[in-house]
């Protein structure tokens, strides 16, 4: 397993006909992503590789339904469901594309666009909550379950970064994620799923919502969180740990420990405002909740190895593991997650 | 993009929010004349984008031309680089209030904050007396409804006669906040005059940079940048922050550049500038290095781990930049990601040492900066530096 995406995730791609969209769509297919259709207004009838292009999401799903009806005799007025939409759409058109997907009932939407207007992002966040959908991004590299599927843009061919495994990764950054994930792999681990929530001030999906998925995933033993100054997402993750809603080991790396106040360093979301949201405050909150924090990327792998080793021993000696997952963990897995405090 | 108070107040008037009569002055003489013209007492307010101008003595109430002259001289002479003073009629008032709209990232709603106590830092008030701040979430899709503004006014304890006016201010400020794509629209303080009218004594507005394409009416004043280099970087679309240390950061990726900044400080170095040439800018190595060189750094530190920002292209760009610009400081490179093998070859063939570990690269840069400081007279050439870097 993994969270959010695997080989069975039926995906449509919006904006696949642009040069970047085409490049990454081919890579997504190459990795194993199940792409059923592409959508670019005005380009219906064209193809991206073997993928047919439609004018709209509605028409793409309708056509997919026709295809599956002829095979399975499905009712005439139903769409073939799409599980996910990958958006290679410019920031100014992103809100429109997201609402088109939400209106078609798609529950997982990934936005890579950098530069979505704030008020658009607020409406996207609000609508996704109402619809019970996860909108991941913007300003993210997307989601990858190494060896299975990818909704986004990752150099998955670099094996020292994107090796399959049992560590969940969630991040606000792109390039820093390559850096930190390389350390996870260097320490002998691999990644179950990596989710980039993005560097914007109003991400469509927050760390806490991803953490809840990792908690339920039997093939994720621990989570690495790559946060940074600004906002409250890391504090919300700390709250989840403190309340017991997340009980696997969490290693946090928070960028911007020395960032100047009231200056936006890096991502739009990375700003300390009103004396709140400094990297050190976040690290303190996480440590108090029981998470481990790394000051440097190189420490992430080391902390991971130490904690999984000690927790692994704890599992064998504990009288009752609270984990609902220990029963169905793969036999012989060397790095089993433990859920006892 | 932050607006100056005088710009924000012009918007207030456009949206029907009363603000004091005012004139903009760029000399002491003009300030005194404006005060004379508007009538005494007058308020002299430095137009700067940094917070804390009140505490710094850059807002003065003056009663006479002599006082105005002294105050204006002091304001222009301060080290805040004040270029403009807003001169206004000082308003007699009996109450100060607070009202603002901002984004609530957790829920995706707009957030109305209001308080019957104004003139204070809302964050301080939130810490010391949170019960005095009214918070109301406004659905970002539905927008504000009149009852929400009304309820806010009554909940803050206004009598019906004032509640109506206050609710009207809230609705107008909301309209401005939404129509102008604001990150923040704040009136602090909002005066209640002796006659029971509302007037915005101060105005803070920040426009969302990502929405500026919808608002050609806003243009960044070149004088508002931290440095000339920062202004040039902005014109190039290259994210840049000005510092005054030794090591020029030329990195790709916002998160990675921030992490490299942390490491430089951890290892005892100082940063000359933060520059990020990843994403759409990864073909701009020459322009990026040109900006870095203007700081006369002791070292240029290049760290990347790009996906879209291809390592091979960036390596070629860096070699090209060195060839064109001939920087007289050492260059440390740590370039990884898409196309990294080819990047490595490119750097090696140009006599640069391609490091692969970020911490090692930062340590090397800090070390070279220290060496350059201690032997300030003989600066190593890039080629010599890379040879030096080649030693274990």
XYZ file of C-alpha atoms in Angstrom:
733
model
C 0.000 0.000 0.000
C 0.811 3.641 0.010
C -1.377 6.662 0.472
C -3.400 8.617 -2.087
C -1.890 7.197 -5.285
C -0.859 3.831 -6.666
C -1.105 1.957 -9.991
C -4.894 1.705 -9.730
C -5.553 5.437 -9.342
C -7.578 6.422 -12.433
C -6.214 9.807 -13.336
C -6.994 12.594 -15.765
C -4.412 15.202 -16.675
C -5.350 18.799 -17.376
C -2.873 20.798 -19.414
C -1.058 17.685 -20.667
C -0.636 19.188 -24.139
C 1.763 21.926 -23.015
C 5.480 21.152 -23.246
C 5.947 20.674 -19.517
C 2.642 18.831 -19.232
C 3.583 16.440 -22.036
C 7.045 15.793 -20.625
C 5.763 14.913 -17.164
C 2.677 13.071 -18.394
C 4.981 10.707 -20.257
C 7.051 10.259 -17.115
C 3.953 9.609 -15.020
C 2.876 6.882 -17.446
C 6.398 5.534 -17.496
C 6.385 5.109 -13.734
C 3.075 3.220 -13.820
C 0.436 5.890 -13.292
C -2.955 4.914 -14.708
C -3.951 7.887 -16.863
C -7.346 7.566 -18.538
C -7.683 10.901 -20.304
C -6.252 14.338 -20.832
C -8.151 17.616 -20.903
C -7.219 20.730 -22.858
C -10.017 23.000 -24.112
C -9.882 23.202 -27.904
C -7.725 20.126 -28.429
C -10.225 17.286 -28.346
C -9.206 14.533 -30.750
C -5.487 14.958 -30.191
C -3.415 12.505 -28.176
C -0.589 12.785 -25.682
C 1.222 9.528 -26.265
C -1.686 7.059 -26.237
C -3.845 9.264 -24.046
C -6.886 10.849 -25.729
C -7.468 14.575 -25.197
C -10.925 16.099 -24.543
C -12.296 19.638 -24.356
C -13.536 19.308 -20.799
C -13.438 17.065 -17.755
C -17.120 16.305 -18.234
C -16.537 15.147 -21.823
C -13.445 13.155 -20.867
C -15.309 11.240 -18.193
C -18.314 10.763 -20.437
C -16.111 9.300 -23.143
C -14.388 7.052 -20.629
C -17.818 5.932 -19.493
C -18.760 5.083 -23.072
C -15.615 3.055 -23.368
C -16.227 1.152 -20.181
C -19.953 0.784 -20.961
C -19.232 -1.034 -24.151
C -17.056 -3.325 -22.093
C -19.142 -3.670 -18.965
C -22.611 -2.433 -19.912
C -22.687 0.308 -17.333
C -25.758 2.576 -17.108
C -25.899 5.241 -19.783
C -25.939 8.326 -17.573
C -22.944 7.633 -15.361
C -19.411 8.814 -15.729
C -16.611 6.383 -15.497
C -15.144 7.642 -12.284
C -11.784 9.327 -12.209
C -10.038 9.080 -8.860
C -7.634 11.901 -9.408
C -6.780 14.899 -11.530
C -3.300 16.198 -12.218
C -3.262 19.878 -13.158
C -0.549 21.362 -15.360
C -2.517 24.571 -15.622
C -1.138 28.112 -15.276
C -1.784 29.725 -11.895
C -4.310 32.210 -13.250
C -6.548 29.421 -14.554
C -6.084 27.052 -11.651
C -9.195 27.976 -9.704
C -11.351 27.348 -12.774
C -9.711 23.964 -13.383
C -10.053 22.898 -9.747
C -13.758 23.744 -9.662
C -14.272 21.895 -12.951
C -12.744 18.792 -11.354
C -14.643 19.195 -8.088
C -17.908 19.599 -10.004
C -17.138 16.327 -11.803
C -16.796 14.593 -8.446
C -13.023 14.103 -8.484
C -11.736 13.750 -4.940
C -7.983 14.084 -5.367
C -6.570 17.037 -7.290
C -2.895 17.942 -7.558
C -1.814 21.483 -8.458
C 1.789 22.188 -9.385
C 1.227 25.801 -10.451
C 3.270 28.372 -8.574
C 1.627 31.758 -8.214
C -2.050 31.075 -7.524
C -3.733 34.270 -6.305
C -4.361 34.156 -2.563
C -8.106 34.657 -2.792
C -8.363 31.880 -5.397
C -6.413 29.590 -3.057
C -8.806 30.404 -0.213
C -11.803 29.489 -2.335
C -10.102 26.286 -3.465
C -9.377 25.349 0.145
C -12.933 26.170 1.233
C -14.538 24.246 -1.633
C -12.369 21.182 -1.170
C -13.430 21.005 2.470
C -17.081 21.250 1.515
C -16.701 18.590 -1.186
C -14.636 16.264 0.984
C -11.862 16.335 -1.591
C -8.120 16.618 -1.193
C -6.590 19.356 -3.300
C -2.826 19.055 -2.990
C -0.772 22.170 -3.746
C -0.270 24.599 -5.360
C 3.384 25.303 -5.726
C 4.269 21.666 -5.177
C 6.062 18.889 -7.022
C 3.016 16.705 -6.319
C 2.696 13.174 -4.985
C 4.781 10.083 -5.654
C 4.529 6.534 -4.432
C 7.922 5.339 -5.703
C 7.732 2.302 -7.920
C 3.953 2.669 -8.293
C 2.622 5.973 -9.479
C 3.245 9.690 -9.553
C 0.994 12.720 -9.828
C 3.532 15.406 -10.304
C 7.119 16.077 -11.223
C 9.816 14.118 -9.450
C 13.168 12.849 -10.725
C 12.091 9.329 -9.759
C 14.888 7.867 -11.876
C 17.422 9.045 -9.289
C 17.398 5.934 -7.143
C 19.290 7.435 -4.260
C 16.286 9.712 -3.729
C 13.178 7.869 -4.878
C 13.594 4.326 -3.633
C 10.405 2.482 -2.623
C 10.129 1.761 1.082
C 8.166 2.309 4.256
C 8.791 5.937 5.205
C 6.138 8.544 4.505
C 7.385 11.979 3.526
C 5.424 15.219 3.521
C 6.938 18.500 2.542
C 6.427 22.181 1.800
C 9.418 22.274 -0.543
C 10.658 20.711 -3.770
C 14.424 20.910 -4.022
C 14.865 20.526 -0.279
C 12.783 17.372 -0.497
C 15.281 15.786 -2.865
C 17.978 16.732 -0.379
C 16.233 15.260 2.669
C 14.815 12.188 0.951
C 18.318 11.332 -0.273
C 19.299 11.203 3.419
C 16.391 8.863 4.178
C 17.581 6.514 1.446
C 21.209 6.865 2.489
C 20.202 5.630 5.964
C 18.854 2.449 4.397
C 15.181 3.312 4.029
C 12.821 4.022 1.187
C 9.655 6.003 0.655
C 6.069 4.697 0.784
C 4.499 7.918 -0.444
C 5.842 11.439 -0.682
C 3.316 14.269 -0.599
C 4.282 17.829 -1.383
C 1.697 20.112 0.207
C 3.446 23.043 -1.422
C 5.034 26.322 -0.431
C 2.021 28.632 -0.661
C 0.457 30.458 2.287
C -2.862 28.671 1.707
C -2.203 25.089 0.640
C -5.203 23.062 -0.473
C -4.241 20.251 1.878
C -2.419 20.595 5.173
C 0.133 18.392 6.915
C -2.415 17.192 9.478
C -4.652 15.778 6.751
C -1.760 13.856 5.199
C -0.618 12.664 8.610
C -4.043 11.093 9.179
C -3.578 9.071 5.969
C -0.096 7.943 6.972
C -1.456 6.852 10.349
C -3.883 4.498 8.573
C -1.351 3.167 6.083
C -0.047 -0.255 7.056
C 3.006 0.171 4.872
C 4.211 3.405 6.418
C 6.310 2.926 9.538
C 7.351 6.500 10.202
C 6.950 9.944 8.709
C 9.481 12.580 7.779
C 8.029 16.083 7.733
C 9.905 18.799 5.865
C 8.514 22.051 7.132
C 9.679 25.607 7.282
C 8.984 28.879 8.996
C 5.580 30.526 8.597
C 2.011 29.402 9.081
C 0.797 26.811 11.580
C 0.901 23.484 9.731
C 3.770 22.075 11.787
C 2.034 23.085 15.012
C -1.111 21.294 13.827
C 0.976 18.150 13.242
C 2.340 18.536 16.780
C -1.242 18.718 18.092
C -2.055 15.451 16.325
C 0.899 13.748 17.946
C 0.069 15.160 21.372
C -3.536 13.986 21.126
C -2.535 10.518 19.977
C -4.239 10.910 16.601
C -0.848 10.265 15.060
C 1.223 7.684 16.908
C 3.998 6.612 14.552
C 7.462 8.128 14.826
C 7.750 11.542 13.219
C 11.030 13.198 12.305
C 10.740 16.870 11.489
C 13.167 19.037 9.608
C 12.225 22.711 9.718
C 13.949 25.189 7.414
C 14.514 28.832 8.220
C 15.914 28.656 11.769
C 17.990 31.753 11.101
C 15.592 33.520 8.759
C 15.078 37.223 9.454
C 11.728 38.294 10.841
C 9.091 39.926 8.657
C 10.952 39.080 5.472
C 9.643 36.508 3.089
C 12.446 34.037 2.679
C 11.857 31.618 -0.126
C 8.301 30.396 -0.426
C 5.414 32.819 -0.227
C 4.215 30.964 2.856
C 7.544 31.307 4.625
C 7.154 34.434 6.672
C 7.056 34.998 10.383
C 4.159 37.320 11.084
C 3.140 38.836 14.361
C 5.999 37.031 16.101
C 4.427 33.665 15.281
C 5.553 30.806 13.107
C 9.325 30.827 13.605
C 11.170 27.606 12.843
C 12.337 27.377 16.454
C 8.775 27.732 17.805
C 7.713 24.923 15.510
C 10.579 22.692 16.589
C 9.748 23.319 20.233
C 6.069 22.473 19.714
C 6.986 19.271 17.902
C 9.527 18.189 20.493
C 7.065 18.830 23.301
C 4.537 16.645 21.499
C 7.060 13.821 21.208
C 8.366 14.224 17.663
C 12.053 14.199 16.848
C 13.564 17.219 15.175
C 16.598 17.421 12.935
C 18.527 20.667 12.583
C 20.220 19.438 9.438
C 19.069 17.246 6.591
C 21.868 14.775 7.297
C 20.436 14.090 10.757
C 17.074 12.953 9.393
C 18.313 9.550 8.283
C 20.257 9.022 11.488
C 17.279 9.885 13.707
C 15.067 7.651 11.598
C 17.433 4.696 11.985
C 17.753 5.229 15.722
C 14.072 5.620 16.425
C 12.897 2.735 14.247
C 15.518 0.494 15.789
C 14.497 1.356 19.345
C 10.805 1.231 18.525
C 11.266 -2.070 16.748
C 12.734 -3.529 19.915
C 9.937 -2.018 21.937
C 7.382 -3.786 19.748
C 8.785 -7.199 20.460
C 8.912 -6.566 24.196
C 5.632 -4.715 24.561
C 2.753 -6.638 26.051
C 0.158 -5.089 23.831
C 0.930 -3.122 20.769
C -1.827 -0.575 20.257
C -1.131 -0.648 16.601
C -3.955 -1.805 14.403
C -1.263 -2.222 11.800
C 1.159 -4.575 13.470
C -1.070 -7.521 12.642
C -0.935 -6.974 8.927
C 2.594 -5.680 8.672
C 4.685 -7.639 6.252
C 6.309 -10.567 8.031
C 10.004 -10.159 8.421
C 9.938 -6.411 7.846
C 13.022 -5.169 9.561
C 11.731 -1.739 10.364
C 8.284 -2.178 11.765
C 6.466 0.819 13.143
C 5.563 0.766 16.754
C 2.613 2.577 18.144
C 3.161 2.302 21.831
C 4.252 5.422 23.599
C 3.137 44.331 -2.233
C 2.688 46.686 0.681
C 1.085 50.028 0.012
C 2.118 53.243 1.691
C -0.418 54.793 4.018
C -1.241 57.579 1.571
C -1.901 55.035 -1.196
C -4.049 52.918 1.102
C -6.051 55.962 2.176
C -6.681 56.875 -1.434
C -8.195 53.419 -1.830
C -10.254 53.927 1.311
C -11.782 57.072 -0.162
C -12.444 55.223 -3.416
C -14.418 52.632 -1.453
C -16.260 55.184 0.676
C -14.273 54.830 3.900
C -13.647 58.311 5.336
C -10.017 59.293 5.855
C -8.544 62.623 7.000
C -7.712 65.357 4.492
C -4.053 65.009 3.658
C -1.223 66.140 1.422
C 2.048 64.497 0.529
C 5.262 66.439 1.207
C 8.782 65.584 0.122
C 10.563 68.535 1.732
C 10.424 70.219 5.134
C 9.111 73.373 3.525
C 6.339 71.525 1.709
C 5.368 69.784 4.946
C 5.034 73.074 6.800
C 3.068 74.614 3.938
C 0.705 71.651 3.822
C 0.092 71.841 7.553
C -0.561 75.560 7.247
C -2.973 74.879 4.419
C -4.813 72.018 6.168
C -5.024 73.783 9.541
C -3.669 73.191 13.025
C -3.108 70.889 14.767
C -1.627 68.683 12.051
C -0.250 65.163 11.955
C 3.093 64.525 10.213
C 3.473 60.886 9.256
C 6.548 59.367 7.626
C 5.627 57.215 4.639
C 7.656 54.058 5.160
C 6.730 50.427 4.633
C 8.454 49.064 7.738
C 6.349 48.655 10.867
C 7.067 50.457 14.142
C 7.319 54.011 12.801
C 5.252 55.366 15.713
C 7.670 53.987 18.266
C 10.552 55.361 16.194
C 9.121 58.897 16.514
C 8.187 59.179 12.855
C 4.598 60.230 13.531
C 4.194 63.639 15.176
C 1.281 65.863 16.082
C 2.247 69.524 15.699
C 0.501 72.744 16.728
C 2.557 75.482 15.074
C 4.718 76.078 11.975
C 7.840 75.974 14.169
C 6.876 72.594 15.586
C 6.057 71.321 12.110
C 9.445 72.430 10.846
C 11.330 70.736 13.687
C 9.289 67.550 13.359
C 9.666 67.344 9.578
C 13.421 67.903 9.845
C 13.711 65.126 12.416
C 11.660 62.738 10.303
C 13.687 63.347 7.132
C 16.942 63.125 9.111
C 16.127 59.758 10.695
C 17.949 56.677 9.427
C 14.709 55.273 7.981
C 15.372 56.899 4.609
C 12.060 58.735 4.654
C 11.298 60.395 1.322
C 7.707 61.434 1.865
C 5.658 62.758 4.748
C 1.898 62.561 4.779
C 0.544 65.736 6.356
C -3.001 65.487 7.681
C -5.470 67.340 9.807
C -5.181 65.948 13.317
C -8.588 64.511 14.191
C -10.194 65.023 17.581
C -11.759 61.726 18.605
C -13.289 59.979 21.552
C -12.654 56.338 20.720
C -10.135 54.211 18.804
C -11.172 50.937 17.199
C -9.542 48.188 15.191
C -10.839 46.394 12.106
C -9.118 44.208 9.540
C -9.561 41.470 6.959
C -6.982 38.796 6.269
C -6.808 35.184 5.085
C -7.386 32.186 7.326
C -5.323 29.506 5.674
C -6.635 26.699 7.848
C -10.277 27.032 6.806
C -9.988 28.857 3.512
C -12.162 31.649 4.872
C -11.515 35.350 5.145
C -11.033 36.495 8.682
C -12.661 39.625 10.092
C -10.906 40.912 13.187
C -12.413 43.787 15.110
C -11.847 45.300 18.483
C -13.164 48.220 20.473
C -9.527 48.985 21.316
C -7.432 50.391 18.517
C -3.988 51.826 18.107
C -2.358 48.690 19.449
C -0.544 45.834 17.811
C -3.302 43.311 17.309
C -0.847 40.481 17.982
C -0.050 41.995 21.392
C -3.729 42.325 22.164
C -4.306 38.744 20.994
C -1.712 37.617 23.511
C -2.687 39.743 26.488
C -6.447 40.070 26.104
C -7.763 37.736 23.390
C -11.328 38.173 24.637
C -11.258 41.761 23.382
C -10.839 40.676 19.768
C -13.855 39.666 17.771
C -13.095 37.032 15.125
C -15.558 36.194 12.409
C -14.907 33.804 9.539
C -16.282 35.029 6.233
C -16.963 32.311 3.669
C -14.600 33.106 0.799
C -17.046 31.822 -1.832
C -20.266 33.325 -0.455
C -18.702 36.570 0.712
C -19.732 38.708 3.675
C -23.401 39.047 4.531
C -24.830 42.199 6.111
C -25.842 40.331 9.255
C -22.204 39.379 9.908
C -21.101 43.018 9.879
C -24.119 44.007 12.005
C -23.540 41.260 14.528
C -19.896 42.227 14.850
C -20.895 45.799 15.663
C -23.454 44.781 18.289
C -21.149 42.165 19.787
C -18.533 44.838 20.311
C -21.097 46.722 22.370
C -22.003 49.587 20.049
C -25.252 51.455 20.562
C -27.587 51.177 17.553
C -26.688 54.670 16.357
C -22.990 53.761 16.038
C -23.481 50.107 15.114
C -24.899 51.002 11.733
C -21.904 53.139 10.837
C -19.437 50.574 12.053
C -21.125 47.778 10.095
C -20.978 49.961 7.017
C -17.204 50.477 7.480
C -16.771 46.699 7.808
C -18.655 46.018 4.598
C -16.771 48.679 2.666
C -13.418 47.430 3.897
C -14.416 43.900 2.887
C -15.313 45.082 -0.599
C -11.927 46.767 -0.943
C -10.119 43.704 0.461
C -11.761 41.368 -2.061
C -11.829 43.614 -5.117
C -8.174 44.589 -4.733
C -6.971 41.061 -3.857
C -5.523 42.093 -0.512
C -3.516 39.886 1.811
C -4.358 42.363 4.520
C -6.624 45.371 4.766
C -6.433 47.002 8.175
C -7.710 50.185 9.807
C -5.844 50.743 13.038
C -6.870 52.954 14.608
C -10.354 53.688 13.327
C -11.439 56.870 15.096
C -14.914 57.642 16.359
C -15.078 61.429 16.243
C -16.739 63.639 18.827
C -19.701 63.893 16.432
C -20.002 60.101 16.285
C -18.542 59.649 12.803
C -15.963 57.084 11.744
C -12.671 58.048 10.165
C -9.625 55.915 9.318
C -6.634 57.395 11.136
C -4.232 54.857 9.693
C -4.350 52.406 6.804
C -2.415 49.246 6.128
C -2.925 47.396 2.879
C -0.909 44.615 1.361
C -1.773 43.410 -2.141
C -1.248 39.759 -3.087
C 1.710 39.683 -5.496
C 0.222 36.684 -7.279
C -2.875 38.728 -8.132
C -1.072 41.809 -9.440
C -1.837 40.653 -12.989
C -5.455 41.555 -12.231
C -4.413 44.980 -10.926
C -2.299 47.002 -13.329
C -3.154 50.037 -11.166
C -0.522 48.992 -8.616
C 3.097 49.527 -9.428
C 6.026 48.880 -7.105
C 7.941 52.051 -6.359
C 11.617 51.400 -7.244
C 12.627 53.226 -4.070
C 10.867 50.632 -1.920
C 13.511 47.923 -2.496
C 16.226 47.074 0.056
C 18.995 47.732 -2.454
C 19.609 48.472 -6.114
C 20.564 44.847 -6.586
C 17.269 43.743 -5.033
C 15.450 46.005 -7.479
C 17.334 44.571 -10.455
C 16.637 41.037 -9.233
C 12.931 41.828 -8.965
C 12.965 43.165 -12.511
C 14.486 39.852 -13.624
C 11.908 37.909 -11.608
C 14.691 36.386 -9.502
C 13.864 35.988 -5.778
C 16.488 37.940 -3.867
C 17.110 39.209 -0.336
C 19.863 41.637 0.566
C 22.189 40.940 3.495
C 25.651 42.277 4.238
C 27.838 39.245 4.938
C 30.526 37.358 2.997
C 28.864 34.486 1.186
C 26.694 35.033 -1.824
C 24.030 32.326 -2.071
C 23.140 31.384 -5.628
C 20.891 28.395 -5.091
C 17.896 26.757 -6.712
C 14.679 26.074 -4.862
C 13.187 28.224 -2.115
C 13.293 25.527 0.562
C 16.837 24.451 -0.242
C 18.140 28.022 -0.335
C 16.576 28.666 3.067
C 18.182 25.497 4.448
C 21.555 26.536 3.018
C 21.150 29.935 4.684
C 20.640 28.128 8.019
C 23.743 25.994 7.486
C 25.928 28.995 6.633
C 24.948 30.641 9.924
C 25.342 27.327 11.811
C 28.886 26.923 10.525
C 29.858 30.462 11.493
C 29.569 32.171 8.113
C 27.657 35.259 7.058
C 25.398 35.718 4.045
C 25.821 38.508 1.485
C 22.616 37.763 -0.344
C 19.913 35.163 -0.763
C 19.353 34.467 -4.432
C 17.226 31.698 -5.840
C 17.482 30.873 -9.522
C 15.495 27.636 -9.609
C 12.104 26.970 -11.188
C 11.489 29.222 -14.182
C 14.854 30.975 -13.717
C 17.230 28.050 -14.039
C 18.545 29.251 -17.383
C 19.519 32.602 -15.878
C 22.896 31.626 -14.382
C 24.736 34.523 -15.970
C 22.266 37.119 -14.765
C 22.106 35.504 -11.324
C 25.874 35.504 -10.926
C 26.060 39.089 -12.148
C 23.760 40.106 -9.289
C 25.813 38.131 -6.764
C 29.101 39.707 -7.893
C 27.742 43.190 -7.245
C 27.903 42.403 -3.538
C 31.667 41.784 -3.769
C 31.224 38.494 -1.930
C 34.145 36.523 -0.505
C 32.621 33.334 -1.920
C 29.761 32.410 -4.242
C 28.035 29.268 -3.008
C 25.949 27.387 -5.566
C 23.733 24.605 -4.233
C 20.958 22.998 -6.284
C 18.946 19.783 -6.292
C 16.537 20.409 -9.099
C 13.834 18.502 -10.879
C 12.585 20.892 -13.531
C 15.616 23.052 -12.928
C 17.993 20.756 -14.764
C 21.449 20.307 -13.261
C 23.180 19.998 -16.639
C 21.721 23.271 -17.916
C 22.577 25.087 -14.715
C 26.146 23.749 -14.762
C 26.585 24.952 -18.343
C 25.155 28.319 -17.356
C 27.532 28.626 -14.430
C 30.572 27.828 -16.548
C 29.364 30.367 -19.084
C 28.816 32.923 -16.318
C 32.335 32.442 -14.990
C 33.723 32.817 -18.513
C 31.800 36.048 -19.133
C 32.014 37.646 -15.725
C 35.367 36.402 -14.411
C 34.417 36.692 -10.728
C 37.435 37.326 -8.537
C 36.137 35.233 -5.656
C 36.096 31.451 -5.259
C 33.010 29.522 -6.339
C 31.771 26.434 -4.535
C 29.406 24.193 -6.505
C 27.082 21.440 -5.331
C 24.760 20.729 -8.253
C 22.488 17.709 -8.230
C 19.169 16.524 -9.642
C 17.967 15.980 -13.201
C 21.000 15.624 -15.477
C 23.509 15.593 -12.634
C 26.038 13.280 -14.307
C 26.428 15.584 -17.254
C 26.554 18.564 -14.885
C 29.440 16.957 -13.066
C 31.421 16.556 -16.284
C 30.733 20.149 -17.286
C 31.951 21.503 -13.940
C 35.037 19.267 -13.913
C 36.042 20.283 -17.407
C 35.834 23.931 -16.349
C 38.157 23.291 -13.414
C 35.446 23.451 -10.771
C 35.086 20.829 -8.095
C 31.565 19.329 -8.212
C 30.671 18.639 -4.604
C 27.613 16.467 -3.925
C 26.968 17.008 -0.235
C 25.305 20.250 0.838
C 26.875 20.413 4.272
C 30.324 19.783 2.852
C 29.770 22.563 0.321
C 28.621 25.020 2.972
C 31.582 24.173 5.213
C 33.928 24.709 2.295
C 32.338 28.092 1.504
C 32.558 29.249 5.122
C 36.180 28.142 5.274
C 37.056 29.979 2.051
C 35.286 33.099 3.315
C 37.382 33.015 6.471
C 40.562 32.572 4.443
C 39.579 35.467 2.195
C 38.960 37.626 5.244
C 42.308 36.850 6.829
C 44.239 37.287 3.575
C 42.167 40.099 2.186
C 45.046 41.274 -0.036
C 45.573 38.193 -2.200
C 42.286 37.047 -3.582
C 42.253 33.637 -5.220
C 41.001 33.381 -8.773
C 38.127 30.987 -9.441
C 40.521 28.458 -10.964
C 42.872 28.625 -7.996
C 39.948 28.332 -5.630
C 38.650 25.221 -7.262
C 42.086 23.668 -7.062
C 42.185 24.616 -3.436
C 38.741 23.034 -3.073
C 40.095 19.866 -4.584
C 42.319 19.196 -1.594
C 40.815 16.754 0.891
